[in-house]
Short mmCIF file of C-alpha atoms and ligand atoms in Angstrom, two decimals:
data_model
loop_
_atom_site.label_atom_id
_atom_site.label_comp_id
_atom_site.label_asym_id
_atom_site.label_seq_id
_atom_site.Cartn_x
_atom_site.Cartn_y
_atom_site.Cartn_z
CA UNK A 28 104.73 123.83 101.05
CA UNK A 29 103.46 120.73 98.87
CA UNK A 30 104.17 117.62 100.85
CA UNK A 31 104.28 114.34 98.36
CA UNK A 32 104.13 111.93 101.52
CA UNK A 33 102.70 112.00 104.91
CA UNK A 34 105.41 110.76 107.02
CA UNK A 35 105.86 112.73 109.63
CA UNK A 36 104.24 115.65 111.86
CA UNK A 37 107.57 117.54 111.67
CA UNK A 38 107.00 118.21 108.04
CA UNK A 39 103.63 119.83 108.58
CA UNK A 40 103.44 123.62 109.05
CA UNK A 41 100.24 125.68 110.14
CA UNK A 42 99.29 126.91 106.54
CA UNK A 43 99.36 123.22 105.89
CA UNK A 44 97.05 122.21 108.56
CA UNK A 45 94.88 125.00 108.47
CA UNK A 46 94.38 124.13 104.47
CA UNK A 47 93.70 120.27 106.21
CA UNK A 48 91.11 121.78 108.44
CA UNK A 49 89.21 123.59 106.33
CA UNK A 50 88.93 121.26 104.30
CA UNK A 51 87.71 118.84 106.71
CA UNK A 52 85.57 121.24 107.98
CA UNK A 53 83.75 121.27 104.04
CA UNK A 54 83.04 117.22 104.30
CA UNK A 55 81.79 117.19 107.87
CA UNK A 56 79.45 120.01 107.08
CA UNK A 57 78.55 117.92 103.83
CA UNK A 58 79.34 114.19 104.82
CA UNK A 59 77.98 112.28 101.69
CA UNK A 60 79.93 110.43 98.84
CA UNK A 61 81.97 113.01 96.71
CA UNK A 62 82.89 111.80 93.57
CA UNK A 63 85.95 113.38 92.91
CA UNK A 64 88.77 110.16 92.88
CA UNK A 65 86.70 107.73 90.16
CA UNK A 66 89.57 105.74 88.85
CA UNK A 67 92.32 106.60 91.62
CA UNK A 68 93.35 103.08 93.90
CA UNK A 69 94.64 103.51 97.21
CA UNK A 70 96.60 100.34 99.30
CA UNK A 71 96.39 100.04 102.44
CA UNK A 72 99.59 97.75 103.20
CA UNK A 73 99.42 96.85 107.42
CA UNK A 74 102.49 94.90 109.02
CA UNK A 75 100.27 95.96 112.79
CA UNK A 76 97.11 95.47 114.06
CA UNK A 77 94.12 98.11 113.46
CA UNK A 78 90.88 98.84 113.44
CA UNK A 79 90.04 102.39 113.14
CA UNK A 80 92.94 103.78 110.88
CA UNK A 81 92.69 101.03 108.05
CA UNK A 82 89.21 101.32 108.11
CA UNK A 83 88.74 105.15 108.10
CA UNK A 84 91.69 105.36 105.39
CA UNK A 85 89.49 102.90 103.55
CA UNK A 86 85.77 104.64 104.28
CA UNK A 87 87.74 108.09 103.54
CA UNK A 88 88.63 106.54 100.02
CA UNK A 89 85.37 104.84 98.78
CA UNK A 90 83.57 108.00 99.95
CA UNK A 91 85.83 109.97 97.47
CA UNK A 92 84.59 107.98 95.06
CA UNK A 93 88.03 105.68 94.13
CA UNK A 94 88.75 102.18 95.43
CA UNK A 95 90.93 100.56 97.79
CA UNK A 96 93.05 97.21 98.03
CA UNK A 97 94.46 96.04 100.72
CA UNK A 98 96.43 93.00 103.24
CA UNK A 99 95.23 93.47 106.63
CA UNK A 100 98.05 91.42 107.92
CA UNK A 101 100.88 92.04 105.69
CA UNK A 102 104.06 90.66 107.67
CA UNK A 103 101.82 86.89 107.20
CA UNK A 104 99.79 87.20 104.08
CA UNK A 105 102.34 89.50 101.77
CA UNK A 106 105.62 88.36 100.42
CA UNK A 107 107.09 89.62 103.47
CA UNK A 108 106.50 85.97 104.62
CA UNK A 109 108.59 85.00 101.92
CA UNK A 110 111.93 87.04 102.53
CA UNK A 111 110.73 90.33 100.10
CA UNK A 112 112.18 93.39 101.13
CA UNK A 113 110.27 96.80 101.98
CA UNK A 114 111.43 98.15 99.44
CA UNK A 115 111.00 95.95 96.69
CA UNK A 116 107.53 95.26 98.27
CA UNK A 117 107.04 99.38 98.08
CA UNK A 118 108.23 99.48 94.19
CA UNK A 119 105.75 96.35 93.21
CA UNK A 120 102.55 97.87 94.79
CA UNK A 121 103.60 101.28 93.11
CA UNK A 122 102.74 99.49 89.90
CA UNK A 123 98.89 99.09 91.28
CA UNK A 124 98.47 101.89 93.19
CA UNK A 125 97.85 105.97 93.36
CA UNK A 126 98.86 105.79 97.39
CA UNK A 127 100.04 103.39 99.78
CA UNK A 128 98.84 103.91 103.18
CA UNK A 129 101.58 101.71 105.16
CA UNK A 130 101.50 100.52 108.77
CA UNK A 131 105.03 99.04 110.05
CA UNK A 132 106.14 97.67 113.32
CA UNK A 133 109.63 99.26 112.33
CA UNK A 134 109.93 102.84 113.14
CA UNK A 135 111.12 104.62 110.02
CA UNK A 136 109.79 102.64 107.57
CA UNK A 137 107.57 105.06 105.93
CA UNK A 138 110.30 107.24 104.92
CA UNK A 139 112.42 104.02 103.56
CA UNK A 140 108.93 103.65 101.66
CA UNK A 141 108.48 107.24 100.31
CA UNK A 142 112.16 106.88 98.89
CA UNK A 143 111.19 104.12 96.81
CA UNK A 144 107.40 104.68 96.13
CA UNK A 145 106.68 107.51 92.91
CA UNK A 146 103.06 107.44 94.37
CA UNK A 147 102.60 109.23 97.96
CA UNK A 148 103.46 107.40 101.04
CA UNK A 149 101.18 108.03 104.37
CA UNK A 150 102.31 106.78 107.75
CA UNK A 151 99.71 104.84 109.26
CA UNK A 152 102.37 104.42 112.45
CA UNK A 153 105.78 103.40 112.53
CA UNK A 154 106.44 100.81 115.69
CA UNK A 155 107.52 103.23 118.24
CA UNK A 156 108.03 106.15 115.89
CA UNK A 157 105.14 108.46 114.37
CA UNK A 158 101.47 108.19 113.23
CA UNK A 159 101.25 112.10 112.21
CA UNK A 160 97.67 111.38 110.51
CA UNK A 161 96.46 110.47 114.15
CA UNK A 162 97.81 113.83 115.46
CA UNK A 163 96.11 115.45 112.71
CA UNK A 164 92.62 114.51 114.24
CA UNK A 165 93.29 114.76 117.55
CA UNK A 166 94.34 118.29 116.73
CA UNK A 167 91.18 118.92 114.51
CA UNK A 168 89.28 117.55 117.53
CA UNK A 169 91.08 120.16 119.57
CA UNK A 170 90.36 122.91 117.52
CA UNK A 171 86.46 121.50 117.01
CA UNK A 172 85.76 122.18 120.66
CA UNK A 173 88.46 125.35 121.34
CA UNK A 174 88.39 127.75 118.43
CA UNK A 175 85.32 129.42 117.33
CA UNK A 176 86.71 131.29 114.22
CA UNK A 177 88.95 128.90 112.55
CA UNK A 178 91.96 126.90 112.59
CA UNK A 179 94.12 129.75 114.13
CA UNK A 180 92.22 131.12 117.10
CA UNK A 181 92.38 129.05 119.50
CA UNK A 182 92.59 130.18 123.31
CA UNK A 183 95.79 129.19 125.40
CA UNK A 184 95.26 125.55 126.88
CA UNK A 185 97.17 123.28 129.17
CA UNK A 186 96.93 119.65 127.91
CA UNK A 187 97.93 116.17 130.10
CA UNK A 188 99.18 113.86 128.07
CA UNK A 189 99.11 110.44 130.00
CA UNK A 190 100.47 107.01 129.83
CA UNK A 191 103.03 105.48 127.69
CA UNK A 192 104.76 108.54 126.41
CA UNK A 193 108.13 106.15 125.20
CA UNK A 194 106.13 104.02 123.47
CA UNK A 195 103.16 105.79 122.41
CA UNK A 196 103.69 107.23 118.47
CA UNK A 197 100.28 109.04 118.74
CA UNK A 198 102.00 111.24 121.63
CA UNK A 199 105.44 111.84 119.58
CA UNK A 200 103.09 113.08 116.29
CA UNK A 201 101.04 115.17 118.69
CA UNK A 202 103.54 116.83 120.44
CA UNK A 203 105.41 117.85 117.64
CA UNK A 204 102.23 119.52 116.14
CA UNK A 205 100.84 121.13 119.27
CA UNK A 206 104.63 122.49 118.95
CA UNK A 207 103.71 124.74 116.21
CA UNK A 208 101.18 126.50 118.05
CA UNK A 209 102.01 129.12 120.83
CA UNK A 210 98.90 128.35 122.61
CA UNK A 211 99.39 125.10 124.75
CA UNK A 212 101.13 124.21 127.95
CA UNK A 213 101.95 120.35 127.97
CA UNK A 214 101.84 118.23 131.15
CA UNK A 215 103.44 115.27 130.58
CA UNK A 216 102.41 112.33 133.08
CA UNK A 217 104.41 109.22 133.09
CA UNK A 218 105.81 106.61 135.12
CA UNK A 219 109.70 107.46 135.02
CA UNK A 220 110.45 104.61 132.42
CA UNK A 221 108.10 105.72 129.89
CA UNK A 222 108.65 109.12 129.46
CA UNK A 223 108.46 110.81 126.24
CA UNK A 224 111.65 110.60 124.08
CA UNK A 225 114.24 112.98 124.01
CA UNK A 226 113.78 113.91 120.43
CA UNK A 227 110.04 114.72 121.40
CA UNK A 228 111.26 117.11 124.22
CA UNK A 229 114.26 118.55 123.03
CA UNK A 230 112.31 119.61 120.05
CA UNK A 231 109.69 121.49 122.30
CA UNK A 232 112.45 123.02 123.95
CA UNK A 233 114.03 124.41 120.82
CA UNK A 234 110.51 125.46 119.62
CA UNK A 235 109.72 127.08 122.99
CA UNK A 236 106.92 125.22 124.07
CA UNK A 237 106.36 125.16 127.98
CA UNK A 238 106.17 121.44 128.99
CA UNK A 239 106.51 119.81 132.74
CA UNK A 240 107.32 116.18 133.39
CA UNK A 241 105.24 114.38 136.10
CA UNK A 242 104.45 110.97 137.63
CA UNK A 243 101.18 112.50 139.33
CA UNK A 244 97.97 112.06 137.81
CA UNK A 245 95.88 114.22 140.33
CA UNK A 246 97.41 117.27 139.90
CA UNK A 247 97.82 117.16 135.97
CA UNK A 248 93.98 116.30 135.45
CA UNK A 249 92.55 118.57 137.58
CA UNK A 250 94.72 121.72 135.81
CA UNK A 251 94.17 120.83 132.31
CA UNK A 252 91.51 121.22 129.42
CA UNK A 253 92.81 118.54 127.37
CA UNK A 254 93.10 114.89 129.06
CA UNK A 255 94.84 113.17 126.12
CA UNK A 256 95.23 109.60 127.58
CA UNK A 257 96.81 106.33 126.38
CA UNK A 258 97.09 103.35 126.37
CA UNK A 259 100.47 100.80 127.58
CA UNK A 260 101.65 99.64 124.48
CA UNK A 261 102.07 95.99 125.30
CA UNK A 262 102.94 95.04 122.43
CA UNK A 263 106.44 96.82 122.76
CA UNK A 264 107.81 95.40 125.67
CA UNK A 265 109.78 92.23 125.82
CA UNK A 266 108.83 89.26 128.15
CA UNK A 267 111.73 88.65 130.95
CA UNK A 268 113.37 84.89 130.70
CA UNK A 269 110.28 84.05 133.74
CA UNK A 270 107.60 84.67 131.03
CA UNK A 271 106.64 87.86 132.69
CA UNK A 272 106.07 91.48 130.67
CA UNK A 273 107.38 94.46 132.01
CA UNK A 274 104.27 96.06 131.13
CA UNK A 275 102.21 94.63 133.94
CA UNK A 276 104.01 97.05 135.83
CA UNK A 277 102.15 99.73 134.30
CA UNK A 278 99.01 98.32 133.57
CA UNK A 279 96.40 100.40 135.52
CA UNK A 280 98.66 102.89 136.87
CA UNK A 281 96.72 105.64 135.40
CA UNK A 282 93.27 105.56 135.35
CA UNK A 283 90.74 107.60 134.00
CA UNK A 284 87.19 106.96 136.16
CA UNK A 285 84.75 108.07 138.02
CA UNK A 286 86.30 109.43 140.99
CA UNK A 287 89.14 111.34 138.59
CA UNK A 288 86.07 112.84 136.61
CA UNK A 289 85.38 114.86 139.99
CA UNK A 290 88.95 116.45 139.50
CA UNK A 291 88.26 117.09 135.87
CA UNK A 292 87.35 121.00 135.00
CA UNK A 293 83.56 121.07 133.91
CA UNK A 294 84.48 122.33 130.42
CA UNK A 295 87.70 119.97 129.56
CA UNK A 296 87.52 117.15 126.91
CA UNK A 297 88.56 113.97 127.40
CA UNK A 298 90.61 112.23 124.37
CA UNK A 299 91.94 109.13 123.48
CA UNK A 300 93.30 107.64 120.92
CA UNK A 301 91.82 104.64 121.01
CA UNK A 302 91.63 101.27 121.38
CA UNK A 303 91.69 101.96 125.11
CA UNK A 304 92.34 98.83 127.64
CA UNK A 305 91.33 100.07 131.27
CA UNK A 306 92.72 103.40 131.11
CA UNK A 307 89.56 104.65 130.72
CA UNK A 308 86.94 103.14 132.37
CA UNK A 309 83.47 102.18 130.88
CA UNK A 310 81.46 104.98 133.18
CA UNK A 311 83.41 107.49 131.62
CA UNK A 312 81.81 106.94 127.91
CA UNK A 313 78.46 108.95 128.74
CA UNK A 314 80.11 112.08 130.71
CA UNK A 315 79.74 115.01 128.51
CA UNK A 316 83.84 115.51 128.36
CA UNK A 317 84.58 112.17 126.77
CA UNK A 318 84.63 113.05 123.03
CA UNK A 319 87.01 110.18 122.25
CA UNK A 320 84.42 108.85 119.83
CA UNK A 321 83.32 112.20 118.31
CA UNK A 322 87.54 111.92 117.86
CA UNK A 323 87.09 108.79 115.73
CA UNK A 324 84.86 110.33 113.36
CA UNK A 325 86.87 113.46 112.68
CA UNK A 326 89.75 110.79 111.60
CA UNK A 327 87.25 110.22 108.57
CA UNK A 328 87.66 113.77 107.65
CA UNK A 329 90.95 114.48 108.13
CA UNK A 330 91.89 111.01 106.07
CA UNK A 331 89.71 112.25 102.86
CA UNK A 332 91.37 116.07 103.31
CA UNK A 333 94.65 114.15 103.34
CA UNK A 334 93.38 112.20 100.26
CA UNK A 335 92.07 115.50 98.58
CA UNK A 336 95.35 117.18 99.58
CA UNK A 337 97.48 114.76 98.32
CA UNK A 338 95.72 114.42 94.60
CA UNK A 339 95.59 118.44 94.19
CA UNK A 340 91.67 118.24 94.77
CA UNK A 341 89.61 120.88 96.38
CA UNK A 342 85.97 120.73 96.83
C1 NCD B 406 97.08 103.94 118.02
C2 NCD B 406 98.25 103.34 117.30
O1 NCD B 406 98.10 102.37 116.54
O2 NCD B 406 99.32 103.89 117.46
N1 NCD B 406 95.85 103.55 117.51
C3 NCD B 406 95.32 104.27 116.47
O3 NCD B 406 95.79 104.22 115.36
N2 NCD B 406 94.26 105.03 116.73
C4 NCD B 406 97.16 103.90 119.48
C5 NCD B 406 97.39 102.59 120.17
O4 NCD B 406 97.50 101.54 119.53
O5 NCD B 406 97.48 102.61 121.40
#
């Protein structure tokens, strides 16, 4: 398989990811600047908020040695404001650029982009839809603290995936790549209204994968060894005529704190994938399990294997 674009977690297979991982695994072990993309330019074009993926995308870059240009807030400061299309906007920054790292609040943008771009397209979230790179780390993290020999040994695991499963594209990504694997067991843990989409189920069904549905935090925490929380994606739900957001509904429902760290198995890890609200309280950052910043950092890795990946580049 050579992928041209990074669009989606359903076009990644293991030989893929375990070529990802390993190389990963070469930069963490050897995190300085690598010289090997003098010359290449990489855009970072973001219609959404972020912190950690522009920023990583742009670290991962400069630390390969090319160079990065960018519009933090495209849908104001790009010719979006003006009436320009995506994919005119797409075919103009192709002129510039070696790869366009796109964020869009409209789900399936990135593969509108990847049919008009001749330089790679990577999904850096797509509203409601994907944001495969994420899954890619949170899978690396996975494997980090599971498997001893490698990407493909890892022992069977049950992971709770919490929160806003409708909303949440890091949960569709991830799903679809721990579907690849024969090794995990998903607990899904919802309210009702935001559970995962049926695409996202129907696909582990067809691939196998043993999943449960729940609304109860207790029992789903205290079973797994993955706590993969999230966070209520505000920004997706419409205010009612009274000014009120349905997601106040939601807001604190499921709660990751002290007392539910006494449920938690001793040897579990606690992920997120960030930025987290009050899902996960403060007094949870110094336990042991919480690895959701060690998490951050492998993004840096995974984002220059992608880079290395996607410009033929080995190390
Ligand atoms: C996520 C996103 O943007 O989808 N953040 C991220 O990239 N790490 C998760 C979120 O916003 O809740």
């Amino acid at each position: 398989m050579n992928l041209k674009h990074i669009v989606t977690a359903n076009d990644f297979d293991k030989n893929f990811i375990s070529n990802i991982f390993s190389l990963a695994d070469k930069i963490r072990s050897n995190p300085g600047k690598l010289d090997i993309l003098g010359g290449k330019v990489m855009a970072t074009l973001f219609y959404e908020p972020s912190t950690r993926t522009r920023l990583s995308f742009e670290s991962a870059m400069v630390k390969l040695g090319g160079s990065t240009i960018s519009t933090e807030n495209a849908a104001e400061f790009s010719s979006a404001a003006k009436g320009e299309s995506l994919e005119d906007t797409i075919r103009v920054v192709n002129s510039f650029t070696d790869v366009i790292v796109l964020r869009h609040f409209t789900e399936g943008a990135s593969k509108i982009a990847a049919k008009y771009s001749n330089v790679p397209i990577i999904n850096a979230g797509d509203g409601k839809g994907e944001h495969p790179t994420q899954a890619l780390l949170d899978l690396y993290t996975i494997f980090s603290k599971y498997s001893d020999k490698g990407s493909q040994d890892l022992p069977k695991l049950t992971i709770a995936m919490i929160g806003d499963l409708k909303n949440g594209r890091t949960i569709h990504s991830l799903a679809q790549l721990l579907s690849l694997y024969s090794n995990f067991n998903i607990i899904f843990v919802s309210p009702k209204a935001l559970m995962a989409p049926d695409y996202v189920t129907a696909n582990l069904k067809k691939r196998k994968v043993n999943f449960t549905e729940t609304e109860n935090l207790t029992h789903a925490i205290a079973e797994s060894d993955v706590i993969y929380q999230t966070r209520i994606q505000k920004e997706r739900f419409v205010s009612k005529d009274t000014g009120e957001n349905e997601y106040l509904k939601y807001f604190g429902k499921y709660q990751i704190d002290k007392k539910a760290l006494k449920l938690i198995k001793n040897n579990a890890i606690i992920m997120h994938p960030l930025p987290r609200v009050n899902e996960i309280s403060p007094e949870v950052d110094s336990d042991a399990r919480a690895i959701y910043f060690e998490q951050v950092q492998n993004g840096l890795y995974i984002r220059m294997a992608l880079l290395l990946y996607l410009f033929d580049k080995d190390i």
